XYZ file of C-alpha atoms in Angstrom:
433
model
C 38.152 13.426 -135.289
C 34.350 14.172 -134.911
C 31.133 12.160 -134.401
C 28.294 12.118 -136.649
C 25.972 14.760 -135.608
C 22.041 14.735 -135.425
C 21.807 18.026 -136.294
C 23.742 18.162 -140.056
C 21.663 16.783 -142.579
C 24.815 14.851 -144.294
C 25.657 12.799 -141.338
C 21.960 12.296 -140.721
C 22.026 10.478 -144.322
C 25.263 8.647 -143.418
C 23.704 7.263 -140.534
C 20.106 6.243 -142.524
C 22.468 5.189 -145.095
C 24.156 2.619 -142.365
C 20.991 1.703 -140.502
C 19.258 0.525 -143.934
C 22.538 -1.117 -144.630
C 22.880 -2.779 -141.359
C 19.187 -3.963 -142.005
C 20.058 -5.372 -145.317
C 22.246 -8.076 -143.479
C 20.090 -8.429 -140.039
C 16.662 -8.608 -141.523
C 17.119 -12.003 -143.648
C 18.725 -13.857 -140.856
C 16.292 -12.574 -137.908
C 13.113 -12.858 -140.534
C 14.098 -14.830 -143.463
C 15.923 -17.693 -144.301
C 19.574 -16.451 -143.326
C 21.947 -13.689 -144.725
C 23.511 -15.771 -147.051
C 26.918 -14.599 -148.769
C 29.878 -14.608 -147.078
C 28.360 -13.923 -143.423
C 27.645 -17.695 -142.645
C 31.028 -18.776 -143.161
C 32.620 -16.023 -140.666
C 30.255 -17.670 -138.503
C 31.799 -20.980 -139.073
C 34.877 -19.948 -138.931
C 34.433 -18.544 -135.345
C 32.326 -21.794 -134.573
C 35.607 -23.863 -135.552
C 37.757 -21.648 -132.922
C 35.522 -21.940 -130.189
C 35.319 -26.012 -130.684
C 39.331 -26.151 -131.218
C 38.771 -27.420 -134.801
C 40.420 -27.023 -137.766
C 40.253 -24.249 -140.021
C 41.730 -25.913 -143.275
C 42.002 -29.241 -144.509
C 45.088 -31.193 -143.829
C 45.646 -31.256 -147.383
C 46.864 -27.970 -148.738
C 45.999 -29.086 -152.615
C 42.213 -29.438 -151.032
C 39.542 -27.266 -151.223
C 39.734 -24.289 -148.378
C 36.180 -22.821 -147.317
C 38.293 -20.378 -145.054
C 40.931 -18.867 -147.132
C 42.032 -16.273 -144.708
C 45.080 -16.397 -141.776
C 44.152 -17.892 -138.953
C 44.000 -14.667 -137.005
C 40.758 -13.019 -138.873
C 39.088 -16.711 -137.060
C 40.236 -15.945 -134.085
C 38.864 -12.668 -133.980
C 35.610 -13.864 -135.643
C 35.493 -16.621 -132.931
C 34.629 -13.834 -129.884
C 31.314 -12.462 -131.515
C 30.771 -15.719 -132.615
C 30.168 -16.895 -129.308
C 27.088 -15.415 -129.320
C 25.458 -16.321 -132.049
C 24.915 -15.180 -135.602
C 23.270 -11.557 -135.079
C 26.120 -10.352 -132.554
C 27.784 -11.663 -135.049
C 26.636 -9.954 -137.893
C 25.709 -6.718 -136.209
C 29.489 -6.321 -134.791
C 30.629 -6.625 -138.601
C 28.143 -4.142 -139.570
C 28.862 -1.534 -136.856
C 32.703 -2.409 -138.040
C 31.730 -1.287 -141.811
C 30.168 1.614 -140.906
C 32.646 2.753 -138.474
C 35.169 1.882 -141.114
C 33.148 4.100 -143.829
C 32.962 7.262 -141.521
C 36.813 7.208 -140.353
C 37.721 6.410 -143.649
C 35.589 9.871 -144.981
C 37.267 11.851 -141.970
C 41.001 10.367 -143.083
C 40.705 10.739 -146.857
C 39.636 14.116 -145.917
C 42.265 15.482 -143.633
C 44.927 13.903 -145.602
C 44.702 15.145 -148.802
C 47.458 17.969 -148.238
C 44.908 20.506 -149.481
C 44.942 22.608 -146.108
C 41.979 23.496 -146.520
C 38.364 22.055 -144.837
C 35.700 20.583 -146.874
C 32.438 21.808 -147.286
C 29.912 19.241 -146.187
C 28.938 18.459 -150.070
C 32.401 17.955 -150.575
C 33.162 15.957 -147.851
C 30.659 13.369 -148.511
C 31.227 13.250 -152.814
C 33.514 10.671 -152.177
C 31.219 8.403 -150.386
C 28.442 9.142 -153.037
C 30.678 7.604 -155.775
C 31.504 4.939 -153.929
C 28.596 3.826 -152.022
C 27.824 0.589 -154.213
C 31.611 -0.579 -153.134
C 30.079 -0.005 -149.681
C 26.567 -1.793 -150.418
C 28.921 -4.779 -151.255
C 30.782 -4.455 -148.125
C 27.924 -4.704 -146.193
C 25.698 -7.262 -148.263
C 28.995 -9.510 -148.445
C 30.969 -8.491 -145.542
C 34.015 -8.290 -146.832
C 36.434 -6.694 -144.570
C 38.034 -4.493 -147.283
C 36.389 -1.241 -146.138
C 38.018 -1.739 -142.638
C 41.213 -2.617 -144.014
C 41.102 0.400 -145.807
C 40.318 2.541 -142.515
C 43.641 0.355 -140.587
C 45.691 1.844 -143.705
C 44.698 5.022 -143.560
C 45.122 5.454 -140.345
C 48.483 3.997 -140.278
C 49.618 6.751 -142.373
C 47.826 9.180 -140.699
C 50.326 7.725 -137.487
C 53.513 7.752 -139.744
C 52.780 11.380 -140.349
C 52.323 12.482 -136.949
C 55.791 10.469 -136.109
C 53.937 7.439 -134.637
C 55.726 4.941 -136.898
C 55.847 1.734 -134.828
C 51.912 2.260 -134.023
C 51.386 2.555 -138.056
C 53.809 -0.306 -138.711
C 50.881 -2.351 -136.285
C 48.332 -1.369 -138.222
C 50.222 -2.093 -141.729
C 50.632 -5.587 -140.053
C 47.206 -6.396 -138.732
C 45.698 -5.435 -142.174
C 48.067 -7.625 -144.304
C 47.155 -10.642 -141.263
C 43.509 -10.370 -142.085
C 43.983 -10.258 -145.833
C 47.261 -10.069 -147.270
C 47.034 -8.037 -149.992
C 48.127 -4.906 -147.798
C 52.026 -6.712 -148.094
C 52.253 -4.397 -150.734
C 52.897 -1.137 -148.174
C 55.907 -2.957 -147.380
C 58.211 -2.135 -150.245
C 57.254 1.506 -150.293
C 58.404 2.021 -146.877
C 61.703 0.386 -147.221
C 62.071 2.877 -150.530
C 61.397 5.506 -148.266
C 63.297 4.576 -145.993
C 60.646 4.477 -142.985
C 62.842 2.005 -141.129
C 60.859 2.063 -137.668
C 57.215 1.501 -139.733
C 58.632 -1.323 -141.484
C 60.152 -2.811 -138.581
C 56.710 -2.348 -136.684
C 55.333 -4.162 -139.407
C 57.750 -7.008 -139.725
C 57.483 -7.074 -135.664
C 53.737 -6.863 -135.357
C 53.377 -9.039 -138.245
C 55.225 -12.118 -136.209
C 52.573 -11.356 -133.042
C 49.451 -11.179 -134.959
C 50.246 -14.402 -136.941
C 52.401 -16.832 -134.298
C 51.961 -15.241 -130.524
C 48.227 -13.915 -130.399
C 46.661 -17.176 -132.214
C 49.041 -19.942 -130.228
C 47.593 -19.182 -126.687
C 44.116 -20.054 -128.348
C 45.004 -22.237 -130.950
C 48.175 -24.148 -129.128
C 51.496 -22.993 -130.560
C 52.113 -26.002 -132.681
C 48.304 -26.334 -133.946
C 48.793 -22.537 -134.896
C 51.928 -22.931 -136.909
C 50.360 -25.879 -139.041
C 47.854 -24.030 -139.850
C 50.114 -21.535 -141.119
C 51.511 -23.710 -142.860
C 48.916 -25.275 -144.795
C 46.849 -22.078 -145.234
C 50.439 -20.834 -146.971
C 50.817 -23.491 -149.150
C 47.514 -23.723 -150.923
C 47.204 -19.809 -150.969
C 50.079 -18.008 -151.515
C 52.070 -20.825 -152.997
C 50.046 -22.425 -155.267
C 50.064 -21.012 -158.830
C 49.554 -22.842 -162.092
C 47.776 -22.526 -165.878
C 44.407 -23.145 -163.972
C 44.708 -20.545 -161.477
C 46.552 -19.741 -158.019
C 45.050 -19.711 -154.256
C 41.764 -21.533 -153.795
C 39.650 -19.818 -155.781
C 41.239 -20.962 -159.324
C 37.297 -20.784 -161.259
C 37.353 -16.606 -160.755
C 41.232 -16.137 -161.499
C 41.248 -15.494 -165.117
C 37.325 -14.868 -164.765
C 35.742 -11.147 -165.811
C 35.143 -11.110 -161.924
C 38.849 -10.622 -161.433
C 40.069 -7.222 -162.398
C 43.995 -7.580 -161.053
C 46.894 -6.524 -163.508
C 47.649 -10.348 -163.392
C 44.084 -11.421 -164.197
C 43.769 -8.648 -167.627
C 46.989 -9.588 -168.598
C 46.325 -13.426 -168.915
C 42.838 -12.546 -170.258
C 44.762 -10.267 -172.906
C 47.780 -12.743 -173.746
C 46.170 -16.052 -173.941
C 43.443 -17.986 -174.738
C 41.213 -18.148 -171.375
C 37.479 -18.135 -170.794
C 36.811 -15.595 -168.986
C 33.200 -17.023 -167.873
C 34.851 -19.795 -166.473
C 33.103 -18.758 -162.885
C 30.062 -20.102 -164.345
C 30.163 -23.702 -166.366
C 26.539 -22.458 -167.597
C 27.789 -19.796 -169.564
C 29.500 -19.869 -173.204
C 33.051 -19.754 -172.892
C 34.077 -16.595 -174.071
C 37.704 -15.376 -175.116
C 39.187 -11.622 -175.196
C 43.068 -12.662 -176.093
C 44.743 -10.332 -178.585
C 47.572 -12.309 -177.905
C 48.035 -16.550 -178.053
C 51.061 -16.747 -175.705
C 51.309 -19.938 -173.125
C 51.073 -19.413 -169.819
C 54.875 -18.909 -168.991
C 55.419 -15.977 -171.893
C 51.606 -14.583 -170.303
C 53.799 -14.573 -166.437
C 56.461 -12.675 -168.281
C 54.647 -10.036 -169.599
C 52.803 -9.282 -166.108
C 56.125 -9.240 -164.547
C 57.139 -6.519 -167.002
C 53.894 -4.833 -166.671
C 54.808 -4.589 -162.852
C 58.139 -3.883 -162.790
C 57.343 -0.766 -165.437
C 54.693 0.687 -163.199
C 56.902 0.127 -160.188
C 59.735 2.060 -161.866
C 57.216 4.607 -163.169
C 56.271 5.590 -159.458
C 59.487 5.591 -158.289
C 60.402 8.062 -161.087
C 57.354 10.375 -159.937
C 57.901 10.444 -156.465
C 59.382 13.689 -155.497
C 62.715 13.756 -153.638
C 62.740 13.995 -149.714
C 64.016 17.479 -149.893
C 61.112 18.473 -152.011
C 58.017 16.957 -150.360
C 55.030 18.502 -149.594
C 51.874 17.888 -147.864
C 50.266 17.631 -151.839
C 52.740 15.218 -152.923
C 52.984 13.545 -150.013
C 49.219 13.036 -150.315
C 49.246 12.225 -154.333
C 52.052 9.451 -153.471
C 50.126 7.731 -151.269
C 46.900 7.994 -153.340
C 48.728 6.268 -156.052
C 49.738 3.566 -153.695
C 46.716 2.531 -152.959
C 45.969 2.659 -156.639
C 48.717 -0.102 -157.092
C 48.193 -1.723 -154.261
C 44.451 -2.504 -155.422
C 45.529 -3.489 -158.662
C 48.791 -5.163 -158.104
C 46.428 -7.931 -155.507
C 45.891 -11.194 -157.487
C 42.530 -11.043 -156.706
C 40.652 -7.786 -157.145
C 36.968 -8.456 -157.412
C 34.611 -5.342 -157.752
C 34.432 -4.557 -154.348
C 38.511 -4.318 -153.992
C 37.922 -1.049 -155.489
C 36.182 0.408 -152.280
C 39.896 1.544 -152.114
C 40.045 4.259 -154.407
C 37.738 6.101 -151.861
C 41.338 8.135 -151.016
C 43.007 8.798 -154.352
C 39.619 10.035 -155.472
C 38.938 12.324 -152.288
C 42.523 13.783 -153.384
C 41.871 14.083 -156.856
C 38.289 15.806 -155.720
C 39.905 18.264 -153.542
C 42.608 19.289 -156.180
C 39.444 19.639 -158.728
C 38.048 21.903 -156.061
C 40.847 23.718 -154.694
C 43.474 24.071 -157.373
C 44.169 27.597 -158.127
C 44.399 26.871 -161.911
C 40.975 27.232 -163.744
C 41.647 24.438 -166.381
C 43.637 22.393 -163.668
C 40.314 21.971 -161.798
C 38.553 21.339 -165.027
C 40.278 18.626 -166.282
C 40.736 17.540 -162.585
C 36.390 17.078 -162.549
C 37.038 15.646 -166.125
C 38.867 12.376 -165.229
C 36.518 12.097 -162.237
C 33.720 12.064 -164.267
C 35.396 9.674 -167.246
C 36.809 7.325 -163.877
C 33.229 7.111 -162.682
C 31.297 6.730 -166.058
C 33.812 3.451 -166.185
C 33.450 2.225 -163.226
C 29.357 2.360 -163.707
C 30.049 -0.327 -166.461
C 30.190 -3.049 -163.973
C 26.357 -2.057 -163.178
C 24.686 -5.243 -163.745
C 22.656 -3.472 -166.590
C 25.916 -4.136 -169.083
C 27.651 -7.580 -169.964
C 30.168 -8.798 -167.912
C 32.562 -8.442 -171.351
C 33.143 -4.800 -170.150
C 34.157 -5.620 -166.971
C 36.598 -8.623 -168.341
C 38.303 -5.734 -170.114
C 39.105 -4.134 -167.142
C 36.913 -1.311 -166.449
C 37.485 -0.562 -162.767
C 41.157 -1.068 -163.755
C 41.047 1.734 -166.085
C 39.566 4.340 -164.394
C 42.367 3.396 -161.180
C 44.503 3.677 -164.396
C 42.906 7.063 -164.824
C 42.841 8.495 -161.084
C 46.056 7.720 -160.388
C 47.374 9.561 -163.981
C 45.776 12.325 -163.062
C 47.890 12.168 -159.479
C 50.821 11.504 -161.139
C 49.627 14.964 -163.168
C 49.488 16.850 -159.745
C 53.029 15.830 -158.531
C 54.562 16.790 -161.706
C 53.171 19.778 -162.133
C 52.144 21.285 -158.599
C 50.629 25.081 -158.565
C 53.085 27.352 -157.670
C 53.690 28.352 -154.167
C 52.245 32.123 -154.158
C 49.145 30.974 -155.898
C 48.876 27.807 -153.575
C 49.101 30.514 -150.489
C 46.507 33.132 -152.050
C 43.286 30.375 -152.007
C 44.398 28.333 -148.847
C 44.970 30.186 -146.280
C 45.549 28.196 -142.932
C 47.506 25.241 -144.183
C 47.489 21.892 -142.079
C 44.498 23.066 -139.797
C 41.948 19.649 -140.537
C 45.065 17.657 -140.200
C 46.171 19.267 -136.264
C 41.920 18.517 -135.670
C 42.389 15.170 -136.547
């Protein structure tokens, strides 16, 4: 793993790049009238620790301004303790250290073999860098969770599986979303990760918040924040947040789905606005459930089908399994506002170095082709177009389309002579690592 250096012109722009970012949240709070977005209620949050108050109301059918485990609070709460810009420059220097690790994992774990060139290397940060302007602007913690995944597999690869089953576990107790790893090791039958995670999962929610919180004030919380997040679902919505569920803002498999199958305004995040409709379907709410749970359960079958056999993995499609997963597991989150998408940053650093590397002329060609089509969609949610393109799901086609051209790649891998002629050296980023 390397450190930016001053003296190539790529990281120098990584690290302007993060400065102007960091500036972007620091500069309205130290000479405005606040960073506004989501920064002042991490602050809260972290406030409501340090005064041994409560994060949620006692009602779990009331509104929640913290919608997170009580953990993320906790961890808020030490910054916190200094003020707002510790705060908010400890979440910044978290986002960009998130950004570069995640550029140096996506990189070395592509199964490739070979090493990027520095234009290369840095393409997949170029077509993602509004995901990370919204990282930083909002702070979301979705680039960082993304690093913690990352570098969990890059720990179950290198036989380190209880230390990646810890960092499976800390990213689904900050926002739980990640769950989703959980199933895919059990399938592959990674029985020391998923026990890490199970493990790890129990400390970061009951043991490290009780000495803090007090045991029983801890497990209350739990409690509550459980049952008017995760298990509260109904026609109007689910979780706390029921006004961008079905909205355009939502670009989940659940949320198209419902938008597709019955009659829901999509604009319902905004009362101002005209309700607007995009059902080809008129089915109630039940039937709608149905048909996502078929949706699911087909693409869940689908990757099984494409995954390779133990006997016949390789670094490639080990790499192209994983950068489907975190197609699905993007997707497959109730929730998946734009910036969710910050977490095709791997599957498109894989897809990148196949369209570089592949030995087959018209493999790489139609490789750069889906890239291009992929990131031509995703510019749709630009606020230059209507938000009717993005209710249709256009960041949920192009994962659609990145992670069909992976499945491409593990069914049809270049053979092993021509594989060995243009990548010589095999595995040496991954042993720098």
């Amino acid at each position: 793993m390397r450190y930016p250096s001053l003296r190539a012109p790529l990281d120098i722009l990584f690290l302007v790049c993060c400065v102007a970012l960091t500036a972007d949240v620091l500069v309205p709070e130290i000479w405005g009238n606040g960073k506004t977005k989501d920064y002042p209620l991490w602050f809260w949050a972290g406030q409501q620790v340090l005064r041994g108050r409560d994060l949620y109301p006692s009602d779990p059918n009331a509104h929640f301004d913290f919608i997170y485990p009580p953990l993320p609070a906790v961890l808020l709460a030490i910054p916190a303790y200094f003020g707002k810009i510790p705060l908010y420059t400890c979440l910044s220097f978290l986002n960009a250290a998130a950004w570069w690790m995640t550029g140096q994992l996506s990189n070395a774990m592509t199964g490739s073999g070979r090493i990027p060139g520095p234009w290369l290397f840095a393409l997949p940060g170029f077509a993602t860098v509004t995901f990370v302007f919204d990282m930083f602007d909002l702070g979301q913690p979705n680039l960082v969770l993304l690093a913690m995944m990352l570098y969990g597999f890059w720990l179950l690869q290198h036989e380190r599986p209880w230390m990646a089953g810890s960092m499976f576990a800390l990213a689904t107790a900050i926002k739980v979303f990640p769950v989703a790893v959980f199933p895919y090791l059990v399938w592959r039958r990674r029985w020391a990760a998923a026990a890490g995670m199970v493990v790890f999962s129990g400390i970061f929610l009951f043991l490290l918040p009780a000495p803090i919180r007090g045991y029983q004030h801890n497990f209350s919380e739990l409690r509550t924040w459980y049952q008017g997040m995760v298990a509260s679902s109904s026609e109007q919505g689910f979780g706390q947040r029921a006004e961008q569920n079905w909205s355009w803002v939502n670009q989940s498999i659940i949320a198209v789905t419902h938008r597709l199958t019955r009659q829901v305004n999509y604009n319902q995040d905004n009362p101002a606005k005209t309700a607007a409709y995009m059902n080809l379907l008129d089915l109630d709410f039940k039937t709608a459930n149905w048909v996502v749970l078929a949706i699911s359960l087909a693409l869940g079958l689908g990757y099984i089908a494409v995954m390779p056999a133990r006997s016949r993995m390789t670094p490639r499609s080990n790499a192209e399994e994983l950068g489907i997963l975190f197609c699905l597991m993007t997707v497959a989150s109730p929730l998946a506002r734009q910036y969710y998408f910050i977490w095709l940053f791997f599957p498109m650093t894989i897809l990148m170095h196949r369209a570089a590397y592949d030995p087959r002329a018209a493999v790489r060609a139609g490789s750069w082709a889906a890239l291009a089509i992929a990131g031509l969609l995703m510019c749709l949610s630009f606020p230059v177009f209507p938000n009717d393109l993005q209710a249709y799901g256009n960041n949920l086609v192009a994962t659609a389309l990145i992670s069909g051209g992976l499945v491409w790649h593990i069914l049809h891998p270049p053979s092993a002579g021509s594989v060995a002629s243009v990548a010589p050296g095999i595995g040496t980023l991954e042993s720098d690592m």
